[in-house]
Amino acid sequence: MSEGDVRPGRAAAAAPLPVCTAVVGCGRMGSALLQAALRQGLPVRAGVREHRRRRPGVPPEVVQLAPREAAAAAELVVLAVPPGEPLRQVAEQLAPVLAGKVVLELSNPAMPRRDMPAPRGPWGPSEAELLARRLPQARVAKALNTVSAKALSRLGPAPGGEWRRPSVPVAVDDPSAQRLVCAWVEALGLEAVPAGPLTHARSLEHLAQLLCHIDAQSGRTGLVGCRILRP
C-alpha cells in the first residue's frame, strides 16, 4: 500500500485530528458542518464577514470571527462558499494566512436547473484545481461536495441500528493533507474514501451533479449522498 492509499476507518481514523478547524462561510453547508462538528465535540470556529453580529447559521457555542482571523488560527480551513467569483474573492482575501495550511474546498459548478448537467465539460479544471492555482503555498483538497447539508444534519443511527454514513471521496495531492482531511471527515461521522490526486476533483464534481440529478428525479428530497461498497 502506498503512502497516499489510506484505507478509510483504519489509517485515516488513526491520523491526528486538526487542533482547530475554521469553517469560512456559514450558509446551509457551512452551518451543517458547524453543527456536525459540535455534535462530535470537535474544535471549530466560524469565519464570517459580519462577525460582530451573530449569524443565524452559527451555533451560539461556536466562536465567530472574521474569515482571515479564523483561518489564521486553524490548521484545517474549510471554504464553504459558492464557486466562481465568491470563491476567488475569499481565496484572495485569505491567501496571506493560508501558506502551509490544508484548505478543503467543497463547492460544485452551478447548474441551470437541478435536473440539468452543468455547462462545464468533463475535462475542464475543477473548482479545487482553480483554487490551488490561486493558493500555490496551501495544500488544497476536494471533499464533502457529494453530500448535502440536509444529509449532514441527519447523521446518526438508523432505526434498524445501522449508521447512516455517506461515503466522502477525498481528492488531494499531499499525503499528509489526505490523512488530516480523512481523519476530520471520519470524526464527523462520515466515511472518508481516498480518491487520488486533486485532478480527480473533476470527477467528484460530476459525481455530485449526477447525485443531484437523481435527487431531482426522486422528488428533490435534498438528501444527497452515496455509499461506496468494497470487499
mmCIF file of C-alpha atoms in Angstrom:
data_model
loop_
_atom_site.group_PDB
_atom_site.id
_atom_site.type_symbol
_atom_site.label_atom_id
_atom_site.label_comp_id
_atom_site.label_asym_id
_atom_site.label_seq_id
_atom_site.Cartn_x
_atom_site.Cartn_y
_atom_site.Cartn_z
ATOM 1 C CA MET A 1 0.000 0.000 0.000
ATOM 2 C CA SER A 2 1.437 3.371 -0.965
ATOM 3 C CA GLU A 3 1.605 6.270 1.447
ATOM 4 C CA GLY A 4 -1.256 8.005 -0.332
ATOM 5 C CA ASP A 5 -3.510 4.937 -0.229
ATOM 6 C CA VAL A 6 -5.120 5.314 3.175
ATOM 7 C CA ARG A 7 -7.911 2.885 3.964
ATOM 8 C CA PRO A 8 -10.908 4.711 5.473
ATOM 9 C CA GLY A 9 -11.738 3.793 9.027
ATOM 10 C CA ARG A 10 -8.207 2.477 9.676
ATOM 11 C CA ALA A 11 -5.176 4.626 8.990
ATOM 12 C CA ALA A 12 -7.437 7.590 8.272
ATOM 13 C CA ALA A 13 -9.182 7.294 11.619
ATOM 14 C CA ALA A 14 -5.851 6.892 13.401
ATOM 15 C CA ALA A 15 -4.417 10.078 11.885
ATOM 16 C CA PRO A 16 -4.196 13.111 14.183
ATOM 17 C CA LEU A 17 -7.167 15.453 14.068
ATOM 18 C CA PRO A 18 -6.592 19.145 13.377
ATOM 19 C CA VAL A 19 -6.060 21.205 16.520
ATOM 20 C CA CYS A 20 -8.719 23.585 15.244
ATOM 21 C CA THR A 21 -10.812 23.803 12.093
ATOM 22 C CA ALA A 22 -12.174 27.009 10.606
ATOM 23 C CA VAL A 23 -15.327 26.913 8.502
ATOM 24 C CA VAL A 24 -15.379 30.030 6.332
ATOM 25 C CA GLY A 25 -18.851 30.752 5.018
ATOM 26 C CA CYS A 26 -21.904 29.899 7.062
ATOM 27 C CA GLY A 27 -24.661 29.252 4.583
ATOM 28 C CA ARG A 28 -26.523 25.940 4.570
ATOM 29 C CA MET A 29 -23.435 23.777 4.102
ATOM 30 C CA GLY A 30 -21.204 25.740 6.446
ATOM 31 C CA SER A 31 -23.860 25.738 9.164
ATOM 32 C CA ALA A 32 -24.409 21.988 8.752
ATOM 33 C CA LEU A 33 -20.670 21.370 9.135
ATOM 34 C CA LEU A 34 -20.522 23.513 12.271
ATOM 35 C CA GLN A 35 -23.425 21.566 13.782
ATOM 36 C CA ALA A 36 -21.854 18.216 12.842
ATOM 37 C CA ALA A 37 -18.536 19.228 14.389
ATOM 38 C CA LEU A 38 -20.281 20.349 17.589
ATOM 39 C CA ARG A 39 -22.150 17.037 17.877
ATOM 40 C CA GLN A 40 -18.822 15.206 17.769
ATOM 41 C CA GLY A 41 -17.053 17.597 20.148
ATOM 42 C CA LEU A 42 -14.588 18.790 17.502
ATOM 43 C CA PRO A 43 -12.915 22.200 17.927
ATOM 44 C CA VAL A 44 -14.254 24.525 15.241
ATOM 45 C CA ARG A 45 -14.545 28.241 14.562
ATOM 46 C CA ALA A 46 -16.752 30.141 12.145
ATOM 47 C CA GLY A 47 -15.365 32.702 9.727
ATOM 48 C CA VAL A 48 -17.997 35.210 8.607
ATOM 49 C CA ARG A 49 -17.778 38.669 7.071
ATOM 50 C CA GLU A 50 -20.090 40.418 9.532
ATOM 51 C CA HIS A 51 -18.539 38.660 12.507
ATOM 52 C CA ARG A 52 -19.621 41.194 15.123
ATOM 53 C CA ARG A 53 -23.263 40.291 14.515
ATOM 54 C CA ARG A 54 -24.215 36.707 15.357
ATOM 55 C CA ARG A 55 -25.182 34.903 12.163
ATOM 56 C CA PRO A 56 -28.355 32.763 12.343
ATOM 57 C CA GLY A 57 -26.497 29.702 10.999
ATOM 58 C CA VAL A 58 -23.716 29.860 13.580
ATOM 59 C CA PRO A 59 -24.484 27.958 16.805
ATOM 60 C CA PRO A 60 -24.008 30.062 19.970
ATOM 61 C CA GLU A 61 -21.333 27.617 21.194
ATOM 62 C CA VAL A 62 -19.094 28.388 18.201
ATOM 63 C CA VAL A 63 -16.637 31.295 18.279
ATOM 64 C CA GLN A 64 -17.415 33.640 15.395
ATOM 65 C CA LEU A 65 -14.521 35.572 13.851
ATOM 66 C CA ALA A 66 -13.646 37.458 10.696
ATOM 67 C CA PRO A 67 -12.676 34.986 7.944
ATOM 68 C CA ARG A 68 -8.999 35.920 7.936
ATOM 69 C CA GLU A 69 -8.745 35.728 11.735
ATOM 70 C CA ALA A 70 -10.499 32.349 11.854
ATOM 71 C CA ALA A 71 -8.311 30.916 9.069
ATOM 72 C CA ALA A 72 -5.106 32.179 10.676
ATOM 73 C CA ALA A 73 -5.904 30.318 13.917
ATOM 74 C CA ALA A 74 -6.813 26.999 12.254
ATOM 75 C CA GLU A 75 -4.851 24.041 10.951
ATOM 76 C CA LEU A 76 -7.651 22.975 8.573
ATOM 77 C CA VAL A 77 -9.598 25.661 6.705
ATOM 78 C CA VAL A 78 -12.900 24.648 5.087
ATOM 79 C CA LEU A 79 -14.128 27.054 2.399
ATOM 80 C CA ALA A 80 -17.909 26.633 2.373
ATOM 81 C CA VAL A 81 -18.529 29.384 -0.168
ATOM 82 C CA PRO A 82 -20.150 29.340 -3.630
ATOM 83 C CA PRO A 83 -17.981 28.531 -6.648
ATOM 84 C CA GLY A 84 -16.670 31.050 -9.145
ATOM 85 C CA GLU A 85 -16.252 34.682 -8.179
ATOM 86 C CA PRO A 86 -17.167 34.323 -4.455
ATOM 87 C CA LEU A 87 -14.567 31.571 -4.033
ATOM 88 C CA ARG A 88 -11.958 33.610 -5.907
ATOM 89 C CA GLN A 89 -12.548 36.645 -3.691
ATOM 90 C CA VAL A 90 -12.278 34.612 -0.493
ATOM 91 C CA ALA A 91 -9.080 32.970 -1.750
ATOM 92 C CA GLU A 92 -7.504 36.351 -2.457
ATOM 93 C CA GLN A 93 -8.534 37.665 0.949
ATOM 94 C CA LEU A 94 -7.182 34.681 2.880
ATOM 95 C CA ALA A 95 -4.078 33.904 0.789
ATOM 96 C CA PRO A 96 -1.624 35.651 3.175
ATOM 97 C CA VAL A 97 -2.618 33.379 6.099
ATOM 98 C CA LEU A 98 -3.080 30.076 4.246
ATOM 99 C CA ALA A 99 0.542 29.236 3.439
ATOM 100 C CA GLY A 100 1.272 25.672 4.584
ATOM 101 C CA LYS A 101 -2.298 25.062 5.730
ATOM 102 C CA VAL A 102 -4.703 22.400 4.488
ATOM 103 C CA VAL A 103 -7.583 24.058 2.630
ATOM 104 C CA LEU A 104 -10.704 21.992 1.972
ATOM 105 C CA GLU A 105 -12.838 23.116 -0.992
ATOM 106 C CA LEU A 106 -16.330 21.630 -1.300
ATOM 107 C CA SER A 107 -18.278 23.542 -3.945
ATOM 108 C CA ASN A 108 -19.749 22.352 -7.225
ATOM 109 C CA PRO A 109 -20.241 24.230 -10.510
ATOM 110 C CA ALA A 110 -23.607 25.946 -10.640
ATOM 111 C CA MET A 111 -26.264 24.115 -12.643
ATOM 112 C CA PRO A 112 -29.022 25.935 -14.602
ATOM 113 C CA ARG A 113 -31.536 23.578 -13.005
ATOM 114 C CA ARG A 114 -31.006 20.749 -10.588
ATOM 115 C CA ASP A 115 -32.110 18.245 -13.210
ATOM 116 C CA MET A 116 -29.680 19.516 -15.854
ATOM 117 C CA PRO A 117 -25.927 18.957 -16.170
ATOM 118 C CA ALA A 118 -23.534 21.837 -15.566
ATOM 119 C CA PRO A 119 -22.212 23.629 -18.636
ATOM 120 C CA ARG A 120 -18.597 22.793 -17.790
ATOM 121 C CA GLY A 121 -17.186 19.946 -19.873
ATOM 122 C CA PRO A 122 -15.701 16.791 -18.347
ATOM 123 C CA TRP A 123 -12.091 17.836 -18.964
ATOM 124 C CA GLY A 124 -12.154 21.374 -17.602
ATOM 125 C CA PRO A 125 -10.383 22.189 -14.317
ATOM 126 C CA SER A 126 -12.357 21.694 -11.125
ATOM 127 C CA GLU A 127 -13.067 24.445 -8.614
ATOM 128 C CA ALA A 128 -10.456 22.861 -6.345
ATOM 129 C CA GLU A 129 -7.789 22.944 -9.060
ATOM 130 C CA LEU A 130 -8.546 26.592 -9.799
ATOM 131 C CA LEU A 131 -8.283 27.307 -6.086
ATOM 132 C CA ALA A 132 -4.926 25.522 -5.864
ATOM 133 C CA ARG A 133 -3.589 27.773 -8.633
ATOM 134 C CA ARG A 134 -4.613 30.819 -6.610
ATOM 135 C CA LEU A 135 -3.142 29.371 -3.398
ATOM 136 C CA PRO A 136 0.147 27.771 -4.508
ATOM 137 C CA GLN A 137 1.514 27.690 -0.959
ATOM 138 C CA ALA A 138 -1.530 25.937 0.527
ATOM 139 C CA ARG A 139 -2.403 22.235 0.357
ATOM 140 C CA VAL A 140 -5.797 22.173 -1.329
ATOM 141 C CA ALA A 141 -8.151 19.190 -1.046
ATOM 142 C CA LYS A 142 -11.572 18.431 -2.521
ATOM 143 C CA ALA A 143 -14.166 16.654 -0.378
ATOM 144 C CA LEU A 144 -17.705 16.890 1.014
ATOM 145 C CA ASN A 145 -19.112 18.116 -2.316
ATOM 146 C CA THR A 146 -21.009 14.836 -2.791
ATOM 147 C CA VAL A 147 -23.029 15.064 0.422
ATOM 148 C CA SER A 148 -25.745 17.645 1.036
ATOM 149 C CA ALA A 149 -26.268 19.865 4.048
ATOM 150 C CA LYS A 150 -29.552 18.088 4.733
ATOM 151 C CA ALA A 151 -27.798 14.706 4.751
ATOM 152 C CA LEU A 152 -25.178 16.047 7.168
ATOM 153 C CA SER A 153 -27.889 17.265 9.529
ATOM 154 C CA ARG A 154 -29.397 13.761 9.655
ATOM 155 C CA LEU A 155 -26.261 11.829 10.536
ATOM 156 C CA GLY A 156 -26.998 9.294 13.232
ATOM 157 C CA PRO A 157 -28.237 5.765 13.933
ATOM 158 C CA ALA A 158 -30.899 4.422 11.589
ATOM 159 C CA PRO A 159 -33.994 2.723 13.057
ATOM 160 C CA GLY A 160 -32.500 -0.712 12.326
ATOM 161 C CA GLY A 161 -29.340 0.072 14.254
ATOM 162 C CA GLU A 162 -27.074 0.764 11.269
ATOM 163 C CA TRP A 163 -25.358 4.108 10.882
ATOM 164 C CA ARG A 164 -26.209 6.476 8.052
ATOM 165 C CA ARG A 165 -22.633 7.134 6.953
ATOM 166 C CA PRO A 166 -22.356 8.598 3.473
ATOM 167 C CA SER A 167 -19.044 7.973 1.749
ATOM 168 C CA VAL A 168 -16.961 11.099 1.159
ATOM 169 C CA PRO A 169 -14.281 10.832 -1.546
ATOM 170 C CA VAL A 170 -11.212 12.953 -0.785
ATOM 171 C CA ALA A 171 -9.029 14.152 -3.661
ATOM 172 C CA VAL A 172 -5.708 15.778 -2.756
ATOM 173 C CA ASP A 173 -2.066 15.641 -3.845
ATOM 174 C CA ASP A 174 -0.338 15.875 -0.457
ATOM 175 C CA PRO A 175 -0.352 12.593 1.582
ATOM 176 C CA SER A 176 -0.266 14.354 4.964
ATOM 177 C CA ALA A 177 -3.151 16.599 3.908
ATOM 178 C CA GLN A 178 -5.078 13.498 2.861
ATOM 179 C CA ARG A 179 -4.605 11.934 6.275
ATOM 180 C CA LEU A 180 -5.728 15.117 8.045
ATOM 181 C CA VAL A 181 -8.843 15.605 5.903
ATOM 182 C CA CYS A 182 -9.780 11.916 6.094
ATOM 183 C CA ALA A 183 -9.419 11.956 9.881
ATOM 184 C CA TRP A 184 -11.670 15.022 10.170
ATOM 185 C CA VAL A 185 -14.282 13.598 7.808
ATOM 186 C CA GLU A 186 -14.349 10.329 9.781
ATOM 187 C CA ALA A 187 -14.619 12.250 13.052
ATOM 188 C CA LEU A 188 -17.719 13.999 11.692
ATOM 189 C CA GLY A 189 -19.362 10.581 11.385
ATOM 190 C CA LEU A 190 -18.803 10.080 7.657
ATOM 191 C CA GLU A 191 -16.736 7.527 5.739
ATOM 192 C CA ALA A 192 -13.629 9.041 4.172
ATOM 193 C CA VAL A 193 -12.563 7.415 0.911
ATOM 194 C CA PRO A 194 -9.193 8.469 -0.569
ATOM 195 C CA ALA A 195 -9.892 9.325 -4.213
ATOM 196 C CA GLY A 196 -6.438 10.039 -5.586
ATOM 197 C CA PRO A 197 -4.842 13.318 -6.694
ATOM 198 C CA LEU A 198 -6.524 16.700 -6.902
ATOM 199 C CA THR A 199 -7.166 16.292 -10.639
ATOM 200 C CA HIS A 200 -9.788 13.695 -9.661
ATOM 201 C CA ALA A 201 -11.814 16.545 -8.174
ATOM 202 C CA ARG A 202 -13.212 16.937 -11.692
ATOM 203 C CA SER A 203 -14.802 13.510 -11.409
ATOM 204 C CA LEU A 204 -16.119 14.309 -7.932
ATOM 205 C CA GLU A 205 -17.879 17.409 -9.236
ATOM 206 C CA HIS A 206 -19.517 15.361 -11.983
ATOM 207 C CA LEU A 207 -20.496 12.724 -9.428
ATOM 208 C CA ALA A 208 -22.209 15.451 -7.388
ATOM 209 C CA GLN A 209 -24.079 16.604 -10.482
ATOM 210 C CA LEU A 210 -25.265 13.049 -11.104
ATOM 211 C CA LEU A 211 -26.430 12.689 -7.499
ATOM 212 C CA CYS A 212 -28.360 15.968 -7.751
ATOM 213 C CA HIS A 213 -29.958 14.760 -10.981
ATOM 214 C CA ILE A 214 -31.020 11.511 -9.290
ATOM 215 C CA ASP A 215 -32.394 13.500 -6.364
ATOM 216 C CA ALA A 216 -34.387 15.730 -8.713
ATOM 217 C CA GLN A 217 -35.879 12.691 -10.412
ATOM 218 C CA SER A 218 -36.804 11.327 -6.975
ATOM 219 C CA GLY A 219 -38.770 14.401 -5.973
ATOM 220 C CA ARG A 220 -36.000 16.750 -4.738
ATOM 221 C CA THR A 221 -35.568 15.310 -1.274
ATOM 222 C CA GLY A 222 -32.317 17.178 -0.642
ATOM 223 C CA LEU A 223 -30.797 14.040 0.919
ATOM 224 C CA VAL A 224 -27.867 13.799 -1.469
ATOM 225 C CA GLY A 225 -25.071 11.333 -0.767
ATOM 226 C CA CYS A 226 -23.769 7.918 -1.711
ATOM 227 C CA ARG A 227 -22.180 4.808 -0.238
ATOM 228 C CA ILE A 228 -19.101 3.185 -1.785
ATOM 229 C CA LEU A 229 -19.111 -0.564 -1.176
ATOM 230 C CA ARG A 230 -15.851 -2.560 -1.256
ATOM 231 C CA PRO A 231 -14.772 -6.037 -0.131
#
